[in-house]
PDB file of N, CA and C in Angstrom:
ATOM      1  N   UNK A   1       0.842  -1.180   0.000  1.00 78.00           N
ATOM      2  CA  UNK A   1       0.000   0.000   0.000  1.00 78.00           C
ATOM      3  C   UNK A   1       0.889   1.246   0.000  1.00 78.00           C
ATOM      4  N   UNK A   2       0.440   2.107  -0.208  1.00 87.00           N
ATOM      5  CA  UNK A   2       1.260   3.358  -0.992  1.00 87.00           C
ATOM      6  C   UNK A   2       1.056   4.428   0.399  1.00 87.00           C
ATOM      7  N   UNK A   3       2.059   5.102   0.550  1.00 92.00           N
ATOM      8  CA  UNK A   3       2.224   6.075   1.446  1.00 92.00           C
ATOM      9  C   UNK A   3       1.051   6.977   1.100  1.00 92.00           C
ATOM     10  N   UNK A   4       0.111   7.273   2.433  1.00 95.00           N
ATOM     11  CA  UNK A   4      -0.942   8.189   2.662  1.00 95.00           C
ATOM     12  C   UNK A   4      -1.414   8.689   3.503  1.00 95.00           C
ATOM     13  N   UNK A   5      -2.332  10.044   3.869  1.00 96.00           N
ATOM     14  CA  UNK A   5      -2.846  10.535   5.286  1.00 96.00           C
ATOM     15  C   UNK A   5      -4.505  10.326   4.537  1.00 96.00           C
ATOM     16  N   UNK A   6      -5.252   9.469   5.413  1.00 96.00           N
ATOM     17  CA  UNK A   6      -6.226   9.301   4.708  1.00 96.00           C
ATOM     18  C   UNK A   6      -7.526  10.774   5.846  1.00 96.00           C
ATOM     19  N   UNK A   7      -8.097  11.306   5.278  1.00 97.00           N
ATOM     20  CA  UNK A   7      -8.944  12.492   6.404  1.00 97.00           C
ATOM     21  C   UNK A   7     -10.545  11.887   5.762  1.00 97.00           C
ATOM     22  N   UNK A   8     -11.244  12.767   6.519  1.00 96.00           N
ATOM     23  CA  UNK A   8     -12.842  12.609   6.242  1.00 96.00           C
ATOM     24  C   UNK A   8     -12.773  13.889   4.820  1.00 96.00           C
ATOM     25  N   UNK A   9     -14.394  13.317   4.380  1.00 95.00           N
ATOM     26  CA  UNK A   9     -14.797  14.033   3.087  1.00 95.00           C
ATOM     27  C   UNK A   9     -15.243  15.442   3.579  1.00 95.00           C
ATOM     28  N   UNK A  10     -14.462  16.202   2.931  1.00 95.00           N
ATOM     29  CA  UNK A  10     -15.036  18.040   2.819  1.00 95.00           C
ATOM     30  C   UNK A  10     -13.204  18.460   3.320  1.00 95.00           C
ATOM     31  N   UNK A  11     -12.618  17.517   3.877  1.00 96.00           N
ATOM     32  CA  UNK A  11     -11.506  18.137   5.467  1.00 96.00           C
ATOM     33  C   UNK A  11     -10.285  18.722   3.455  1.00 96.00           C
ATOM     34  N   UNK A  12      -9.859  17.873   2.687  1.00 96.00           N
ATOM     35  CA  UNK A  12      -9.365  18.681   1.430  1.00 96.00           C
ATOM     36  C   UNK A  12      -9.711  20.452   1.358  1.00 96.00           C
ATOM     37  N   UNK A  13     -10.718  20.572   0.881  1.00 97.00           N
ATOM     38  CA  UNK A  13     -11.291  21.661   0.872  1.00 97.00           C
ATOM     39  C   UNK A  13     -11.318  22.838   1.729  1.00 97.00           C
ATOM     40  N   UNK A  14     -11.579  22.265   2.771  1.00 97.00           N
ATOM     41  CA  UNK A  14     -10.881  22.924   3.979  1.00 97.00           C
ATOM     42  C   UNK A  14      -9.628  23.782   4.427  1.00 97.00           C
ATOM     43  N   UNK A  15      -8.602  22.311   3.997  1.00 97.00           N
ATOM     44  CA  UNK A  15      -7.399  22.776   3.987  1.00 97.00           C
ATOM     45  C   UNK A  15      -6.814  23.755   3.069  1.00 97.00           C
ATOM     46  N   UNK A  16      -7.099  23.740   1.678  1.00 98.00           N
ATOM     47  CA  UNK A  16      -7.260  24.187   0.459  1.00 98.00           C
ATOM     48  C   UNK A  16      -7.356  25.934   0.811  1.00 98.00           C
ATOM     49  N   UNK A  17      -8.521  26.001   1.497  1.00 97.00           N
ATOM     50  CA  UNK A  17      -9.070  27.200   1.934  1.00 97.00           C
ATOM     51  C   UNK A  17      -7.744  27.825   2.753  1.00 97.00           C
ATOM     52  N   UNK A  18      -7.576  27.127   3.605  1.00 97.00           N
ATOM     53  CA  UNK A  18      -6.745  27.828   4.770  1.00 97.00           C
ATOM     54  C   UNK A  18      -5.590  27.798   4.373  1.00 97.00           C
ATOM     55  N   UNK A  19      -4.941  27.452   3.541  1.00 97.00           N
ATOM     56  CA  UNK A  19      -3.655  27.720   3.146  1.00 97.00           C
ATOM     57  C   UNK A  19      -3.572  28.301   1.753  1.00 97.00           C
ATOM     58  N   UNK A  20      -4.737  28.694   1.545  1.00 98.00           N
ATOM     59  CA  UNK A  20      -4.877  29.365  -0.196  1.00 98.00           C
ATOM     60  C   UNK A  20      -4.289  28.892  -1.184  1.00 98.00           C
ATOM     61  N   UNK A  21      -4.504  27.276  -1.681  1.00 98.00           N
ATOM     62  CA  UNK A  21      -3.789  26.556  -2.668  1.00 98.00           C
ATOM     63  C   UNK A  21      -5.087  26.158  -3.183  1.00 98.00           C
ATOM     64  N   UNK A  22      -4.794  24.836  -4.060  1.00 97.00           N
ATOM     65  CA  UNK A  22      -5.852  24.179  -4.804  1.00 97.00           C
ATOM     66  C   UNK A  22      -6.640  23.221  -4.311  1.00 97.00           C
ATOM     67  N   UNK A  23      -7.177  22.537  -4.302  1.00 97.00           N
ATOM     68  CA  UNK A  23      -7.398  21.201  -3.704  1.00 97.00           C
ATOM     69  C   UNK A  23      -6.453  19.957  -4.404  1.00 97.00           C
ATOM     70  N   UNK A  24      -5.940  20.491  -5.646  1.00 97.00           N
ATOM     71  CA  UNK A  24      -4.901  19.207  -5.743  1.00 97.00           C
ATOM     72  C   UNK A  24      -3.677  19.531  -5.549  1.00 97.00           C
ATOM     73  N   UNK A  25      -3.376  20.532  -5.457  1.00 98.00           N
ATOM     74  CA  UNK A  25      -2.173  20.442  -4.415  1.00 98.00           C
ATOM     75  C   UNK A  25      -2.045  19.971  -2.790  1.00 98.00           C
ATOM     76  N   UNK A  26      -3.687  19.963  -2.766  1.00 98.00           N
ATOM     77  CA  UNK A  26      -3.840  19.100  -1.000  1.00 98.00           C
ATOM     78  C   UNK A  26      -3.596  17.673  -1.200  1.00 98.00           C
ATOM     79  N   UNK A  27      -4.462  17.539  -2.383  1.00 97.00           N
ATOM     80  CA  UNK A  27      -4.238  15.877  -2.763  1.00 97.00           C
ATOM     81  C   UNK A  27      -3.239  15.276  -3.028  1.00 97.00           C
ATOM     82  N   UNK A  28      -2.339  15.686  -3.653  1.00 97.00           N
ATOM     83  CA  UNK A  28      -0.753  15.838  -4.056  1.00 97.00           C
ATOM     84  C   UNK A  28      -0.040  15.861  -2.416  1.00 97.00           C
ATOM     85  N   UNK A  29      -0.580  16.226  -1.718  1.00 97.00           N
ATOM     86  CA  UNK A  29       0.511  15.932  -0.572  1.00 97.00           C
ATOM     87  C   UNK A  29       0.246  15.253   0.331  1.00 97.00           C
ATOM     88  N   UNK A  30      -1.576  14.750   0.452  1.00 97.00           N
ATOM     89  CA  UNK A  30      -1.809  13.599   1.258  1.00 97.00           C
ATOM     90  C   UNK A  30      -1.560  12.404   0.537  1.00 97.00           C
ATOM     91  N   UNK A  31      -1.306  11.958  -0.611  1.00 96.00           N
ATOM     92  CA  UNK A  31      -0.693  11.274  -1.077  1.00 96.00           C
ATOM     93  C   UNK A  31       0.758  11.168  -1.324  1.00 96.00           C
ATOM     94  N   UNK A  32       1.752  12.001  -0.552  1.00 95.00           N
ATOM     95  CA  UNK A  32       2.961  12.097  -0.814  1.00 95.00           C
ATOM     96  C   UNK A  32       3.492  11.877  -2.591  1.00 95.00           C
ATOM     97  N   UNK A  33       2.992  12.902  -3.417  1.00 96.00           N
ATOM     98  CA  UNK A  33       3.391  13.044  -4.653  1.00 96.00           C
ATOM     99  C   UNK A  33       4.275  14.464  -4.718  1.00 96.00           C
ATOM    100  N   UNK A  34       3.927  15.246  -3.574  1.00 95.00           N
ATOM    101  CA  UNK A  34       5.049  16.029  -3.240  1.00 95.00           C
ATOM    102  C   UNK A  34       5.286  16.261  -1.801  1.00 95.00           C
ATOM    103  N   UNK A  35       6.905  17.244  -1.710  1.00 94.00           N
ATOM    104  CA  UNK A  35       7.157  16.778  -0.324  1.00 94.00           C
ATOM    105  C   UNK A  35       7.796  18.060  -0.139  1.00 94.00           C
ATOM    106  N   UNK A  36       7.184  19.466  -0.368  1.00 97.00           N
ATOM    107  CA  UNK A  36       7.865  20.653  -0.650  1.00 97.00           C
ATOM    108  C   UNK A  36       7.361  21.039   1.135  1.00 97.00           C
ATOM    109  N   UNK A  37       7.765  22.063   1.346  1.00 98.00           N
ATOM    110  CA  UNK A  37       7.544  22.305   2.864  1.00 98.00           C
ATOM    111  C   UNK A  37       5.757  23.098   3.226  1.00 98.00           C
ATOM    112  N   UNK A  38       5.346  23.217   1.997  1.00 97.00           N
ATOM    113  CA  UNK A  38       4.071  23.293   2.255  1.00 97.00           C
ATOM    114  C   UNK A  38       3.219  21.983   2.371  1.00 97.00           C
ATOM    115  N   UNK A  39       3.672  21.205   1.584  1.00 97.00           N
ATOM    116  CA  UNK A  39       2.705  20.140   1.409  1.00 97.00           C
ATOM    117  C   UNK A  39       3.262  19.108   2.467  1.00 97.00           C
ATOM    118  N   UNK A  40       4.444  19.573   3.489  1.00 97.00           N
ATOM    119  CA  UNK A  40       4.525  18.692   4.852  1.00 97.00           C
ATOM    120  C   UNK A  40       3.753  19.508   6.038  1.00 97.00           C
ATOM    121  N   UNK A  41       3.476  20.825   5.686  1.00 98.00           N
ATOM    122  CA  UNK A  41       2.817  21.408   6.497  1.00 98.00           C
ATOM    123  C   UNK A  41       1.048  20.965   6.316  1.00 98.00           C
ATOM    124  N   UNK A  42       0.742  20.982   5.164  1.00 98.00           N
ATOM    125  CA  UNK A  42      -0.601  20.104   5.165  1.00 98.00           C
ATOM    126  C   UNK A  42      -0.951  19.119   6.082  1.00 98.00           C
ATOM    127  N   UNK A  43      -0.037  17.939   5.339  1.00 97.00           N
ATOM    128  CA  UNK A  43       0.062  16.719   6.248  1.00 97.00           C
ATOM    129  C   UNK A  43       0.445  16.867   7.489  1.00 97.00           C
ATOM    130  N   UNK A  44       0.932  17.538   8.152  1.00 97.00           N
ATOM    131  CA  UNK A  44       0.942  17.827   9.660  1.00 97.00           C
ATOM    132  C   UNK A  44      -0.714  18.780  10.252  1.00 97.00           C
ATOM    133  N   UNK A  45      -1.185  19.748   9.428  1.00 97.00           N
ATOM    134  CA  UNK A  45      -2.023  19.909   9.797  1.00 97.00           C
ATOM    135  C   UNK A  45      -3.574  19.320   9.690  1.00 97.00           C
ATOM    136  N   UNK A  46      -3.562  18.471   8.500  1.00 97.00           N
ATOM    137  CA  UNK A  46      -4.604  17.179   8.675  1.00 97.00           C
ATOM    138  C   UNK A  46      -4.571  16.243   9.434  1.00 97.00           C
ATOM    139  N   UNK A  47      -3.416  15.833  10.075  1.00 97.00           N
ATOM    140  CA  UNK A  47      -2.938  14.574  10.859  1.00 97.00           C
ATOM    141  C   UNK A  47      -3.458  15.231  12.464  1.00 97.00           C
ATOM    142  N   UNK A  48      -3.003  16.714  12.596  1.00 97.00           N
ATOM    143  CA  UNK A  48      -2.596  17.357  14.136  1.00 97.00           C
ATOM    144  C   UNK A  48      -4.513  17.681  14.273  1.00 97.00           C
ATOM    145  N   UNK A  49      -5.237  18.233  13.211  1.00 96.00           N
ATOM    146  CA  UNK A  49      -5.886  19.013  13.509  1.00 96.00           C
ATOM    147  C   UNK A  49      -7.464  18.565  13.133  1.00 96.00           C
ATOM    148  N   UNK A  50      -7.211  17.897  11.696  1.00 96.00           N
ATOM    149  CA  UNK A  50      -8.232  16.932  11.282  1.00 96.00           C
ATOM    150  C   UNK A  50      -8.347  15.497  11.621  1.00 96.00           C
ATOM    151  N   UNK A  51      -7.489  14.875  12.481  1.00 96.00           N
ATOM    152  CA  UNK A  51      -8.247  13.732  12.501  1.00 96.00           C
ATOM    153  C   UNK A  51      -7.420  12.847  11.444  1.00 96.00           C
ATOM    154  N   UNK A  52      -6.801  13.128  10.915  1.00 96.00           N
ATOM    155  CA  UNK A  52      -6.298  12.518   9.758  1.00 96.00           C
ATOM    156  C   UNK A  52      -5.611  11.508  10.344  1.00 96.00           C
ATOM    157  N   UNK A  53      -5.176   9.968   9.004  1.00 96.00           N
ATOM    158  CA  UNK A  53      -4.742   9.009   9.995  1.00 96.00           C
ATOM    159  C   UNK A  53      -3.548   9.051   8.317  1.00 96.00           C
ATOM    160  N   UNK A  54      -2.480   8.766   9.097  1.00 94.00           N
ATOM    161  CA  UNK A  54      -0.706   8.180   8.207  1.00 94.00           C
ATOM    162  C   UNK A  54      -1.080   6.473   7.999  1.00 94.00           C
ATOM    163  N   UNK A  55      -1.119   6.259   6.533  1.00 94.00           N
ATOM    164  CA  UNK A  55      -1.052   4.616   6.542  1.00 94.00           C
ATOM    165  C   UNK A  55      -0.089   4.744   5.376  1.00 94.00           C
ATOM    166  N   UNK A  56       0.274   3.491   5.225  1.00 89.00           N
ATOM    167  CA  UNK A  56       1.280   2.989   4.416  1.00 89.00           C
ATOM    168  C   UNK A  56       2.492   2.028   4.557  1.00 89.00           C
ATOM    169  N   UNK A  57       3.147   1.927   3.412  1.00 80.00           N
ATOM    170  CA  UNK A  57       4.329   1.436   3.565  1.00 80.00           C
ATOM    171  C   UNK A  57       5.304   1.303   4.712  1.00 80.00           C
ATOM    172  N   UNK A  58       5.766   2.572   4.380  1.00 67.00           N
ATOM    173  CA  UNK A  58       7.081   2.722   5.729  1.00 67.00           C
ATOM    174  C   UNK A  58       6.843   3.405   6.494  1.00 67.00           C
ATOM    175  N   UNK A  59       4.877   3.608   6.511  1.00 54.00           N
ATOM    176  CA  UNK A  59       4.443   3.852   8.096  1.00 54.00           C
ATOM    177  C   UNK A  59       4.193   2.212   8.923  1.00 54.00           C
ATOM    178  N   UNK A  60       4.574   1.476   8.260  1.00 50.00           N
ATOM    179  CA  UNK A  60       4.194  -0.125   9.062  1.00 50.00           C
ATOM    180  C   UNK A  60       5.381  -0.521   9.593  1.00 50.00           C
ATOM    181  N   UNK A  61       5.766  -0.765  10.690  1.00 55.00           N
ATOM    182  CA  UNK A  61       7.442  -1.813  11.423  1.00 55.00           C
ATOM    183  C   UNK A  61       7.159  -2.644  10.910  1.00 55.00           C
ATOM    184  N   UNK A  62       5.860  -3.397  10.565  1.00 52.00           N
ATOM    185  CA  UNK A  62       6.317  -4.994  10.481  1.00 52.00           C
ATOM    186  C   UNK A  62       6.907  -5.610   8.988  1.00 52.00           C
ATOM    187  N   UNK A  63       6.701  -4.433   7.844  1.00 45.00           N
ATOM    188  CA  UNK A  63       7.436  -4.039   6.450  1.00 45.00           C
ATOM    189  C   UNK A  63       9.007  -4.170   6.691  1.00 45.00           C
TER     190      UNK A  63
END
């Protein structure tokens, strides 16, 4: 399974809003397709603030 922060439906949009980008540049970084210092600030603030959950790859020890 592929590195991801998976959030609830609308929480994109949201973020989108509050950091004045696109929504696929949100998508682009909860999917780790980029890793620029905004789009780690996303993923820290979906994870810290939404609820958001880290799954993946080389989020698993037992990999």
């Amino acid at each position: 399974m592929k590195k991801r922060v998976i959030v609830d439906r609308g929480v994109g949009r949201k973020l989108a809003t509050l950091f004045g980008i696109t929504p696929e540049m949100v998508s682009k970084s909860l999917n780790y397709k980029k890793d620029s210092h905004l789009a780690r600030r996303v993923r820290y603030m979906a994870i810290k603030d939404f609820g958001g959950i880290p799954v993946g790859d080389k989020l698993d020890p037992q990999k």
